[in-house]
mmCIF file of C-alpha atoms and ligand atoms in Angstrom:
data_model
loop_
_atom_site.group_PDB
_atom_site.id
_atom_site.type_symbol
_atom_site.label_atom_id
_atom_site.label_comp_id
_atom_site.label_asym_id
_atom_site.label_seq_id
_atom_site.Cartn_x
_atom_site.Cartn_y
_atom_site.Cartn_z
ATOM 1 C CA MET X 12 25.127 -11.678 -9.855
ATOM 2 C CA ALA X 13 25.686 -10.054 -6.507
ATOM 3 C CA LYS X 14 22.478 -9.055 -4.775
ATOM 4 C CA ARG X 15 22.011 -5.675 -3.203
ATOM 5 C CA ASP X 16 21.334 -5.426 0.467
ATOM 6 C CA PHE X 17 17.567 -5.599 1.047
ATOM 7 C CA TYR X 18 17.618 -2.630 3.396
ATOM 8 C CA GLU X 19 19.494 -0.640 0.800
ATOM 9 C CA VAL X 20 16.973 -1.683 -1.868
ATOM 10 C CA LEU X 21 14.135 -0.211 0.190
ATOM 11 C CA GLY X 22 16.252 2.705 1.360
ATOM 12 C CA VAL X 23 15.741 2.100 5.074
ATOM 13 C CA GLU X 24 18.010 1.683 8.082
ATOM 14 C CA LYS X 25 18.805 -1.791 9.288
ATOM 15 C CA GLY X 26 16.770 -1.274 12.446
ATOM 16 C CA ALA X 27 13.759 0.144 10.575
ATOM 17 C CA SER X 28 10.332 -0.555 12.059
ATOM 18 C CA ASP X 29 7.707 -2.615 10.236
ATOM 19 C CA LYS X 30 5.873 0.600 9.536
ATOM 20 C CA GLU X 31 8.895 2.286 7.992
ATOM 21 C CA ILE X 32 9.558 -0.763 5.838
ATOM 22 C CA LYS X 33 5.960 -0.826 4.668
ATOM 23 C CA LYS X 34 6.060 2.853 3.841
ATOM 24 C CA ALA X 35 9.350 2.565 1.969
ATOM 25 C CA TYR X 36 8.050 -0.456 0.082
ATOM 26 C CA ARG X 37 4.915 1.357 -0.965
ATOM 27 C CA ARG X 38 6.949 4.268 -2.263
ATOM 28 C CA MET X 39 9.425 2.116 -4.193
ATOM 29 C CA ALA X 40 6.811 -0.280 -5.556
ATOM 30 C CA MET X 41 4.817 2.629 -6.935
ATOM 31 C CA LYS X 42 7.940 4.118 -8.461
ATOM 32 C CA PHE X 43 8.945 0.982 -10.337
ATOM 33 C CA HIS X 44 5.512 -0.476 -10.969
ATOM 34 C CA PRO X 45 5.279 -2.015 -14.483
ATOM 35 C CA ASP X 46 2.037 -0.126 -15.123
ATOM 36 C CA ARG X 47 3.941 3.109 -14.659
ATOM 37 C CA ASN X 48 7.053 1.996 -16.527
ATOM 38 C CA PRO X 49 5.825 0.042 -19.516
ATOM 39 C CA ASP X 50 8.562 -1.792 -21.426
ATOM 40 C CA ASP X 51 11.250 -0.544 -19.074
ATOM 41 C CA LYS X 52 13.502 -3.492 -18.311
ATOM 42 C CA GLU X 53 15.414 -1.700 -15.621
ATOM 43 C CA ALA X 54 12.272 -0.624 -13.771
ATOM 44 C CA GLU X 55 11.006 -4.179 -14.022
ATOM 45 C CA GLU X 56 14.208 -5.475 -12.455
ATOM 46 C CA ASN X 57 13.974 -2.831 -9.743
ATOM 47 C CA PHE X 58 10.347 -3.738 -9.127
ATOM 48 C CA LYS X 59 11.281 -7.369 -8.655
ATOM 49 C CA GLU X 60 14.136 -6.419 -6.389
ATOM 50 C CA VAL X 61 11.899 -4.198 -4.260
ATOM 51 C CA ASN X 62 9.249 -6.892 -3.983
ATOM 52 C CA GLU X 63 11.809 -9.472 -3.043
ATOM 53 C CA ALA X 64 13.267 -7.219 -0.371
ATOM 54 C CA PHE X 65 9.825 -6.503 1.055
ATOM 55 C CA GLU X 66 8.834 -10.146 0.945
ATOM 56 C CA ILE X 67 11.730 -10.906 3.258
ATOM 57 C CA LEU X 68 11.801 -7.831 5.481
ATOM 58 C CA SER X 69 8.031 -7.792 6.074
ATOM 59 C CA ASP X 70 8.112 -11.282 7.500
ATOM 60 C CA ASP X 71 9.608 -11.472 10.988
ATOM 61 C CA GLN X 72 10.945 -14.975 10.507
ATOM 62 C CA LYS X 73 12.479 -14.296 7.129
ATOM 63 C CA ARG X 74 13.860 -10.997 8.255
ATOM 64 C CA ALA X 75 15.554 -12.652 11.216
ATOM 65 C CA ALA X 76 17.067 -15.241 8.883
ATOM 66 C CA TYR X 77 18.242 -12.503 6.569
ATOM 67 C CA ASP X 78 19.711 -10.428 9.394
ATOM 68 C CA GLN X 79 21.616 -13.446 10.619
ATOM 69 C CA TYR X 80 22.703 -15.146 7.439
ATOM 70 C CA GLY X 81 22.345 -12.488 4.758
ATOM 71 C CA HIS X 82 21.093 -13.545 1.355
ATOM 72 C CA ALA X 83 22.180 -17.103 1.994
ATOM 73 C CA GLY X 84 19.533 -17.287 4.691
ATOM 74 C CA VAL X 85 16.660 -16.495 2.404
ATOM 75 C CA ASP X 86 17.648 -17.049 -1.208
ATOM 76 C CA PRO X 87 15.950 -19.998 -2.837
ATOM 77 C CA ASN X 88 18.567 -20.071 -5.582
ATOM 78 C CA MET X 89 21.434 -20.664 -3.209
ATOM 79 C CA GLY X 90 20.715 -24.387 -3.251
ATOM 80 C CA GLY X 91 21.664 -24.548 -6.911
ATOM 81 C CA MET X 92 20.209 -27.255 -9.118
ATOM 82 C CA GLY X 93 23.658 -28.754 -9.576
ATOM 83 C CA GLY X 94 23.939 -29.315 -5.853
ATOM 84 C CA THR X 95 27.249 -27.653 -5.123
ATOM 85 C CA GLY X 96 26.864 -27.371 -1.409
ATOM 86 C CA GLY X 97 23.682 -25.442 -0.718
ATOM 87 C CA PHE X 98 21.231 -26.039 2.044
ATOM 88 C CA GLY X 99 20.828 -29.753 1.742
ATOM 89 C CA GLY X 100 24.197 -30.319 3.292
ATOM 90 C CA ALA X 101 23.847 -27.640 5.940
ATOM 91 C CA GLY X 102 22.164 -29.813 8.491
ATOM 92 C CA GLY X 103 18.541 -29.428 7.496
ATOM 93 C CA PHE X 104 18.712 -25.692 7.222
ATOM 94 C CA GLY X 105 16.249 -25.856 4.378
ATOM 95 C CA ASP X 106 13.697 -27.427 6.710
ATOM 96 C CA VAL X 107 13.947 -24.719 9.326
ATOM 97 C CA PHE X 108 13.297 -22.003 6.797
ATOM 98 C CA GLY X 109 11.200 -24.104 4.509
ATOM 99 C CA ASP X 110 8.592 -21.461 3.828
ATOM 100 C CA VAL X 111 11.271 -19.128 2.556
ATOM 101 C CA PHE X 112 11.307 -21.193 -0.598
ATOM 102 C CA GLY X 113 7.921 -19.889 -1.537
ATOM 103 C CA ASP X 114 9.514 -16.605 -2.516
ATOM 104 C CA ILE X 115 7.231 -14.574 -4.754
ATOM 105 C CA PHE X 116 9.326 -13.466 -7.666
ATOM 106 C CA GLY X 117 12.473 -15.401 -7.013
ATOM 107 C CA GLY X 118 11.591 -18.356 -9.179
ATOM 108 C CA GLY X 119 11.705 -20.756 -6.281
ATOM 109 C CA GLY X 120 11.669 -23.931 -8.281
ATOM 110 C CA HIS X 121 13.995 -25.836 -5.999
ATOM 111 C CA SER X 122 11.648 -27.296 -3.510
ATOM 112 C CA ARG X 123 11.996 -30.195 -1.171
ATOM 113 C CA SER X 124 8.911 -32.004 -2.301
ATOM 114 C CA SER X 125 8.338 -32.645 -5.943
ATOM 115 C CA VAL X 126 4.752 -31.372 -5.950
ATOM 116 C CA GLN X 127 4.494 -27.828 -4.651
ATOM 117 C CA ARG X 128 1.767 -25.257 -4.511
ATOM 118 C CA GLY X 129 2.618 -22.091 -6.407
ATOM 119 C CA ALA X 130 3.459 -18.987 -4.399
ATOM 120 C CA ASP X 131 0.857 -16.379 -3.576
ATOM 121 C CA LEU X 132 1.283 -13.098 -5.357
ATOM 122 C CA ARG X 133 0.595 -9.651 -4.043
ATOM 123 C CA TYR X 134 -0.391 -6.733 -6.241
ATOM 124 C CA GLN X 135 -0.542 -3.163 -5.015
ATOM 125 C CA LEU X 136 -3.482 -1.469 -6.730
ATOM 126 C CA GLU X 137 -3.935 2.283 -6.654
ATOM 127 C CA LEU X 138 -7.515 3.530 -6.833
ATOM 128 C CA SER X 139 -9.012 6.981 -6.945
ATOM 129 C CA LEU X 140 -11.474 7.808 -4.186
ATOM 130 C CA GLU X 141 -14.375 7.657 -6.644
ATOM 131 C CA GLU X 142 -13.332 4.198 -7.833
ATOM 132 C CA ALA X 143 -12.983 2.960 -4.265
ATOM 133 C CA VAL X 144 -16.362 4.341 -3.225
ATOM 134 C CA LYS X 145 -18.350 3.299 -6.284
ATOM 135 C CA GLY X 146 -16.528 0.126 -7.237
ATOM 136 C CA THR X 147 -14.930 -0.543 -10.603
ATOM 137 C CA THR X 148 -13.273 -3.134 -12.773
ATOM 138 C CA LYS X 149 -9.524 -2.789 -13.215
ATOM 139 C CA LYS X 150 -7.186 -4.449 -15.637
ATOM 140 C CA ILE X 151 -3.928 -5.336 -13.958
ATOM 141 C CA LYS X 152 -0.729 -6.786 -15.330
ATOM 142 C CA ILE X 153 1.048 -9.158 -13.013
ATOM 143 C CA PRO X 154 4.320 -11.011 -13.285
ATOM 144 C CA SER X 155 3.721 -14.667 -12.863
ATOM 145 C CA LEU X 156 5.595 -17.914 -13.202
ATOM 146 C CA VAL X 157 3.832 -20.152 -15.673
ATOM 147 C CA GLY X 158 4.665 -23.632 -16.861
ATOM 148 C CA CYS X 159 7.386 -23.605 -19.532
ATOM 149 C CA LYS X 160 5.913 -24.555 -22.916
ATOM 150 C CA SER X 161 9.235 -25.540 -24.416
ATOM 151 C CA CYS X 162 9.801 -28.423 -22.001
ATOM 152 C CA ASP X 163 6.204 -28.938 -20.825
ATOM 153 C CA GLY X 164 7.298 -27.951 -17.354
ATOM 154 C CA THR X 165 9.793 -30.770 -16.887
ATOM 155 C CA GLY X 166 12.832 -28.474 -16.993
ATOM 156 C CA ALA X 167 14.648 -30.929 -19.257
ATOM 157 C CA LYS X 168 15.767 -29.968 -22.760
ATOM 158 C CA LYS X 169 13.403 -30.871 -25.589
ATOM 159 C CA GLY X 170 13.766 -34.524 -26.432
ATOM 160 C CA THR X 171 15.335 -35.437 -23.097
ATOM 161 C CA SER X 172 13.690 -36.095 -19.767
ATOM 162 C CA PRO X 173 14.795 -35.850 -16.146
ATOM 163 C CA VAL X 174 16.639 -38.916 -14.878
ATOM 164 C CA THR X 175 16.436 -40.513 -11.461
ATOM 165 C CA CYS X 176 18.828 -38.893 -9.000
ATOM 166 C CA SER X 177 21.778 -41.194 -8.435
ATOM 167 C CA THR X 178 22.571 -39.775 -4.996
ATOM 168 C CA CYS X 179 19.258 -40.726 -3.401
ATOM 169 C CA GLY X 180 18.012 -43.255 -5.909
ATOM 170 C CA GLY X 181 14.941 -41.182 -6.579
ATOM 171 C CA VAL X 182 13.732 -41.093 -2.981
ATOM 172 C CA GLY X 183 14.579 -37.430 -2.441
ATOM 173 C CA GLN X 184 15.981 -38.136 1.025
ATOM 174 C CA VAL X 185 19.399 -39.326 2.099
ATOM 175 C CA ARG X 186 20.778 -40.688 5.357
ATOM 176 C CA MET X 187 23.760 -38.793 6.682
ATOM 177 C CA GLN X 188 26.054 -39.840 9.469
ATOM 178 C CA GLN X 189 26.482 -37.092 12.051
ATOM 179 C CA GLY X 190 28.686 -38.356 14.840
ATOM 180 C CA PHE X 191 26.831 -41.301 16.370
ATOM 181 C CA PHE X 192 23.557 -40.435 14.733
ATOM 182 C CA SER X 193 22.202 -41.192 11.369
ATOM 183 C CA VAL X 194 19.849 -38.439 10.210
ATOM 184 C CA GLN X 195 17.514 -38.365 7.295
ATOM 185 C CA GLN X 196 17.610 -35.234 5.251
ATOM 186 C CA THR X 197 16.712 -33.760 1.908
ATOM 187 C CA CYS X 198 18.943 -34.968 -0.880
ATOM 188 C CA PRO X 199 21.485 -32.215 -1.570
ATOM 189 C CA ASP X 200 21.734 -33.051 -5.254
ATOM 190 C CA CYS X 201 18.091 -33.132 -6.328
ATOM 191 C CA HIS X 202 16.650 -31.098 -3.476
ATOM 192 C CA GLY X 203 14.058 -33.689 -2.731
ATOM 193 C CA THR X 204 12.645 -34.068 -6.190
ATOM 194 C CA GLY X 205 14.292 -37.431 -6.761
ATOM 195 C CA LYS X 206 15.090 -36.349 -10.282
ATOM 196 C CA MET X 207 18.105 -34.793 -11.921
ATOM 197 C CA ILE X 208 18.162 -32.791 -15.089
ATOM 198 C CA LYS X 209 21.244 -33.608 -17.110
ATOM 199 C CA ASP X 210 20.432 -31.312 -19.992
ATOM 200 C CA PRO X 211 18.414 -28.322 -18.761
ATOM 201 C CA CYS X 212 15.822 -26.610 -20.949
ATOM 202 C CA ARG X 213 17.224 -23.400 -22.475
ATOM 203 C CA GLU X 214 13.981 -21.462 -22.083
ATOM 204 C CA CYS X 215 13.505 -21.969 -18.347
ATOM 205 C CA HIS X 216 17.046 -22.995 -17.342
ATOM 206 C CA GLY X 217 15.739 -26.182 -15.820
ATOM 207 C CA GLU X 218 13.110 -24.446 -13.714
ATOM 208 C CA GLY X 219 10.159 -25.840 -15.614
ATOM 209 C CA ARG X 220 8.537 -22.451 -15.224
ATOM 210 C CA VAL X 221 9.110 -19.119 -16.890
ATOM 211 C CA GLN X 222 8.108 -15.627 -15.920
ATOM 212 C CA GLU X 223 5.392 -13.975 -17.934
ATOM 213 C CA TYR X 224 3.077 -11.065 -17.481
ATOM 214 C CA LYS X 225 -0.585 -11.809 -17.511
ATOM 215 C CA THR X 226 -3.449 -9.374 -17.610
ATOM 216 C CA LEU X 227 -6.378 -9.882 -15.292
ATOM 217 C CA SER X 228 -9.663 -8.099 -14.865
ATOM 218 C CA VAL X 229 -10.311 -7.450 -11.208
ATOM 219 C CA LYS X 230 -13.746 -6.505 -9.939
ATOM 220 C CA ILE X 231 -13.395 -3.978 -7.136
ATOM 221 C CA PRO X 232 -16.448 -3.918 -4.882
ATOM 222 C CA ALA X 233 -17.863 -0.542 -3.865
ATOM 223 C CA GLY X 234 -16.671 0.796 -0.532
ATOM 224 C CA VAL X 235 -13.134 -0.609 -0.377
ATOM 225 C CA ASP X 236 -10.481 1.376 1.434
ATOM 226 C CA THR X 237 -6.711 1.449 1.738
ATOM 227 C CA GLY X 238 -5.500 -1.810 3.259
ATOM 228 C CA ASP X 239 -8.351 -3.970 1.940
ATOM 229 C CA ARG X 240 -7.315 -7.091 0.096
ATOM 230 C CA ILE X 241 -9.112 -8.889 -2.674
ATOM 231 C CA ARG X 242 -8.195 -12.527 -3.055
ATOM 232 C CA LEU X 243 -8.236 -14.114 -6.485
ATOM 233 C CA ALA X 244 -7.989 -17.830 -5.877
ATOM 234 C CA GLY X 245 -5.685 -19.705 -8.235
ATOM 235 C CA GLU X 246 -4.380 -16.565 -9.962
ATOM 236 C CA GLY X 247 -0.997 -16.707 -8.244
ATOM 237 C CA GLU X 248 2.111 -18.496 -9.396
ATOM 238 C CA ALA X 249 1.830 -21.821 -11.184
ATOM 239 C CA GLY X 250 2.469 -24.866 -9.028
ATOM 240 C CA VAL X 251 5.484 -27.121 -9.488
ATOM 241 C CA ASN X 252 5.025 -30.527 -11.054
ATOM 242 C CA GLY X 253 1.274 -30.326 -11.128
ATOM 243 C CA GLY X 254 0.854 -28.617 -7.748
ATOM 244 C CA PRO X 255 -2.012 -26.146 -7.406
ATOM 245 C CA ALA X 256 -1.476 -22.507 -8.298
ATOM 246 C CA GLY X 257 -1.138 -19.934 -5.537
ATOM 247 C CA ASP X 258 -3.549 -17.075 -4.952
ATOM 248 C CA LEU X 259 -3.299 -13.462 -5.973
ATOM 249 C CA TYR X 260 -3.907 -10.826 -3.347
ATOM 250 C CA VAL X 261 -4.811 -7.417 -4.697
ATOM 251 C CA GLN X 262 -3.925 -4.878 -2.054
ATOM 252 C CA VAL X 263 -5.941 -1.689 -2.370
ATOM 253 C CA SER X 264 -4.481 1.722 -1.768
ATOM 254 C CA VAL X 265 -6.608 4.813 -2.298
ATOM 255 C CA VAL X 266 -4.799 7.940 -3.450
ATOM 256 C CA ASP X 267 -5.466 11.306 -1.831
ATOM 257 C CA HIS X 268 -8.372 13.264 -3.274
ATOM 258 C CA PRO X 269 -8.054 17.017 -3.937
ATOM 259 C CA ILE X 270 -11.429 17.784 -2.307
ATOM 260 C CA PHE X 271 -12.473 14.954 -0.015
ATOM 261 C CA GLN X 272 -10.723 13.256 2.855
ATOM 262 C CA ARG X 273 -12.036 9.898 3.926
ATOM 263 C CA ASP X 274 -12.246 8.541 7.418
ATOM 264 C CA GLY X 275 -13.895 5.129 7.373
ATOM 265 C CA LYS X 276 -17.376 5.628 5.985
ATOM 266 C CA HIS X 277 -17.441 9.384 6.412
ATOM 267 C CA LEU X 278 -16.087 11.955 3.997
ATOM 268 C CA TYR X 279 -14.815 15.395 4.954
ATOM 269 C CA CYS X 280 -14.377 18.501 2.879
ATOM 270 C CA GLU X 281 -13.519 22.082 3.564
ATOM 271 C CA VAL X 282 -15.689 24.839 2.053
ATOM 272 C CA PRO X 283 -14.430 28.436 2.101
ATOM 273 C CA ILE X 284 -17.155 31.053 2.604
ATOM 274 C CA THR X 285 -17.054 34.858 2.652
ATOM 275 C CA PHE X 286 -17.373 36.647 5.957
ATOM 276 C CA VAL X 287 -20.547 38.252 4.613
ATOM 277 C CA ASP X 288 -22.219 34.864 4.002
ATOM 278 C CA ALA X 289 -20.967 33.717 7.376
ATOM 279 C CA ALA X 290 -22.531 36.751 9.068
ATOM 280 C CA LEU X 291 -25.780 37.041 7.134
ATOM 281 C CA GLY X 292 -26.302 33.387 6.237
ATOM 282 C CA GLY X 293 -26.737 32.126 2.719
ATOM 283 C CA GLU X 294 -26.935 29.166 0.436
ATOM 284 C CA LEU X 295 -23.791 27.430 -0.780
ATOM 285 C CA GLU X 296 -23.193 24.874 -3.449
ATOM 286 C CA VAL X 297 -21.057 22.084 -2.052
ATOM 287 C CA PRO X 298 -19.549 19.090 -3.854
ATOM 288 C CA THR X 299 -20.490 15.497 -3.117
ATOM 289 C CA LEU X 300 -19.374 12.350 -4.916
ATOM 290 C CA ASP X 301 -22.846 12.276 -6.547
ATOM 291 C CA GLY X 302 -22.741 15.876 -7.754
ATOM 292 C CA ARG X 303 -23.383 19.321 -6.307
ATOM 293 C CA VAL X 304 -25.916 19.927 -3.569
ATOM 294 C CA LYS X 305 -27.166 23.087 -1.879
ATOM 295 C CA LEU X 306 -26.211 23.741 1.697
ATOM 296 C CA LYS X 307 -27.957 26.404 3.781
ATOM 297 C CA ILE X 308 -25.669 28.352 6.062
ATOM 298 C CA PRO X 309 -27.485 30.003 8.962
ATOM 299 C CA LYS X 310 -26.638 33.562 9.915
ATOM 300 C CA GLU X 311 -23.793 34.122 12.378
ATOM 301 C CA THR X 312 -21.994 30.956 11.321
ATOM 302 C CA GLN X 313 -18.544 30.723 12.892
ATOM 303 C CA THR X 314 -15.496 29.524 11.015
ATOM 304 C CA GLY X 315 -14.737 25.827 11.405
ATOM 305 C CA LYS X 316 -18.369 24.810 11.860
ATOM 306 C CA LEU X 317 -19.182 21.320 10.561
ATOM 307 C CA PHE X 318 -22.315 20.726 8.516
ATOM 308 C CA ARG X 319 -23.397 17.127 8.162
ATOM 309 C CA LEU X 320 -24.879 15.945 4.872
ATOM 310 C CA ARG X 321 -26.508 12.636 5.707
ATOM 311 C CA ASP X 322 -25.875 9.612 3.484
ATOM 312 C CA LYS X 323 -23.453 11.452 1.241
ATOM 313 C CA GLY X 324 -20.483 9.431 2.490
ATOM 314 C CA VAL X 325 -19.406 5.881 1.715
ATOM 315 C CA THR X 326 -21.294 2.594 1.954
ATOM 316 C CA PRO X 327 -18.795 0.296 3.694
ATOM 317 C CA VAL X 328 -17.722 -2.730 1.666
ATOM 318 C CA ARG X 329 -18.470 -5.044 4.591
ATOM 319 C CA GLY X 330 -22.026 -3.742 4.896
ATOM 320 C CA GLY X 331 -23.711 -1.248 7.158
ATOM 321 C CA SER X 332 -25.317 2.095 6.628
ATOM 322 C CA ARG X 333 -23.894 4.715 4.332
ATOM 323 C CA GLY X 334 -21.726 7.345 5.985
ATOM 324 C CA ASP X 335 -22.102 11.119 5.868
ATOM 325 C CA LEU X 336 -20.310 13.996 4.241
ATOM 326 C CA MET X 337 -19.075 16.598 6.704
ATOM 327 C CA CYS X 338 -18.522 20.035 5.268
ATOM 328 C CA ARG X 339 -16.365 22.296 7.361
ATOM 329 C CA VAL X 340 -16.906 25.937 6.488
ATOM 330 C CA VAL X 341 -13.893 28.186 6.726
ATOM 331 C CA VAL X 342 -14.395 31.931 6.699
ATOM 332 C CA GLU X 343 -12.058 33.562 4.244
ATOM 333 C CA THR X 344 -10.716 36.994 5.115
ATOM 334 C CA PRO X 345 -11.207 39.224 2.075
ATOM 335 C CA VAL X 346 -8.088 40.219 0.138
ATOM 336 C CA HIS X 347 -7.311 42.819 -2.566
ATOM 337 C CA LEU X 348 -9.822 45.299 -1.163
ATOM 338 C CA THR X 349 -10.659 48.381 -3.224
ATOM 339 C CA GLU X 350 -10.530 51.832 -1.635
ATOM 340 C CA ARG X 351 -14.319 51.866 -1.534
ATOM 341 C CA GLN X 352 -14.450 48.510 0.230
ATOM 342 C CA LYS X 353 -11.858 49.666 2.744
ATOM 343 C CA GLU X 354 -13.956 52.732 3.446
ATOM 344 C CA LEU X 355 -17.078 50.635 3.956
ATOM 345 C CA MET X 356 -15.232 48.346 6.332
ATOM 346 C CA GLN X 357 -13.817 51.208 8.257
ATOM 347 C CA GLU X 358 -17.340 52.557 8.546
ATOM 348 C CA LEU X 359 -18.595 49.147 9.644
ATOM 349 C CA LYS X 360 -15.889 48.960 12.262
ATOM 350 C CA GLU X 361 -16.930 52.324 13.664
ATOM 351 C CA THR X 362 -20.503 51.066 14.078
ATOM 352 C CA PHE X 363 -19.112 48.076 16.009
ATOM 353 C CA VAL X 364 -17.188 50.389 18.303
ATOM 354 C CA ALA X 365 -20.208 52.646 18.742
ATOM 355 C CA GLU X 366 -22.342 49.650 19.744
ATOM 356 C CA GLY X 367 -19.709 48.464 22.169
ATOM 357 C CA GLU X 368 -17.639 45.666 20.580
ATOM 358 C CA HIS X 369 -18.859 42.955 22.941
ATOM 359 C CA ARG X 370 -22.203 42.920 21.103
ATOM 360 C CA GLN X 371 -20.809 41.809 17.739
ATOM 361 C CA SER X 372 -17.687 40.041 18.959
ATOM 362 C CA PRO X 373 -18.547 38.290 22.228
ATOM 363 C CA LYS X 374 -15.762 35.726 21.855
ATOM 364 C CA LYS X 375 -13.114 38.335 21.265
ATOM 365 C CA THR X 376 -14.376 40.360 24.221
ATOM 366 C CA SER X 377 -14.376 37.437 26.655
ATOM 367 C CA PHE X 378 -10.975 36.282 25.403
ATOM 368 C CA PHE X 379 -9.336 39.614 26.086
ATOM 369 C CA GLU X 380 -11.066 39.854 29.435
ATOM 370 C CA GLY X 381 -9.499 36.492 30.240
ATOM 371 C CA VAL X 382 -6.082 37.695 29.052
ATOM 372 C CA LYS X 383 -6.377 40.816 31.181
ATOM 373 C CA LYS X 384 -7.291 38.739 34.249
ATOM 374 C CA PHE X 385 -4.346 36.426 33.605
ATOM 375 C CA PHE X 386 -1.829 39.279 33.665
ATOM 376 C CA ASP X 387 -3.560 40.988 36.600
ATOM 377 C CA ASP X 388 -3.368 37.763 38.628
ATOM 378 C CA MET X 389 0.268 37.376 37.720
ATOM 379 C CA SER X 390 1.276 40.872 38.830
ATOM 380 C CA SER X 391 -0.739 40.853 42.065
HETATM 381 ZN ZN1 ZN B 20 18.502 -36.945 -4.939
HETATM 382 ZN ZN1 ZN B 21 11.643 -25.272 -20.007
#
């Protein structure tokens, strides 16, 4: 099956920055996430594709290999279990890009050594602000390679077992003559395992591992923020031939909240107030993550003023004091005025004029004095 271009998969330009790639990945991963598309085979395939593309393009070394050699530079399946060419014969190419074989979802069973640690998995977890601040337990479903039950992980069809590789005699390495030199390299036929599978298992196609979804309960500590990672040791991909399992990294991303914005341990919210309350002062009810609280607004409060509610922010996950909630009051100009209200305002305005406007509107007065001076200076 022909693979799509990784840049095309993420919908970015070839020269895209790391940041653009990350952003595109986030968008696509959310779109095709199995939690959002239950039992949708196509979305699952897309999700895998997107993850694979990101896995390569987010890693400078892998990306360089991909840019130079295309899929052949990074695809663990290109070696082929049957050994028809592949990396083994390409002058130790597999060694140079050895870590590429730890590809997350690619089913990288063709390793150089027979015992291999399973790949680490990454899971993008969306949390609401409340969940991130207070902590929670989340059930997540992750794709994972687990040992094939049908063949007990050997990759050989039931009733058969892998045989010693005839090319390398089971050593996994072969000597190749290159000009005057004899170089030792990974056996191209068994890819270093020393074993050949004559009759591959139908379930896992000789991989010894199959992909399954497993559900995990993840404890999210209070105070996490976008970008935090939670490591679950041993919850990654199964190892090969008895190797240890990889780890699972749960990557937190907090979705925007309709009321609060978060900046580190502080929370911000905007509270609209009437111009009457702003002028005369009053008591407002403002939201916090723990419920409503009363906030006293002094008289003559100007729009944009920040009121700090101590300890109503976030307790950072790495310790430290709890942050504050900053309420920014915004004076709302009244709309849909009745005739009576218009009259009253007109009357009010006249009292301002009678007093001399600078009394009630000192800012406005000094601003227009400044404007006047600016034009006077210009014309003189
Ligand atoms: Zn061999
Ligand atoms: Zn199997």
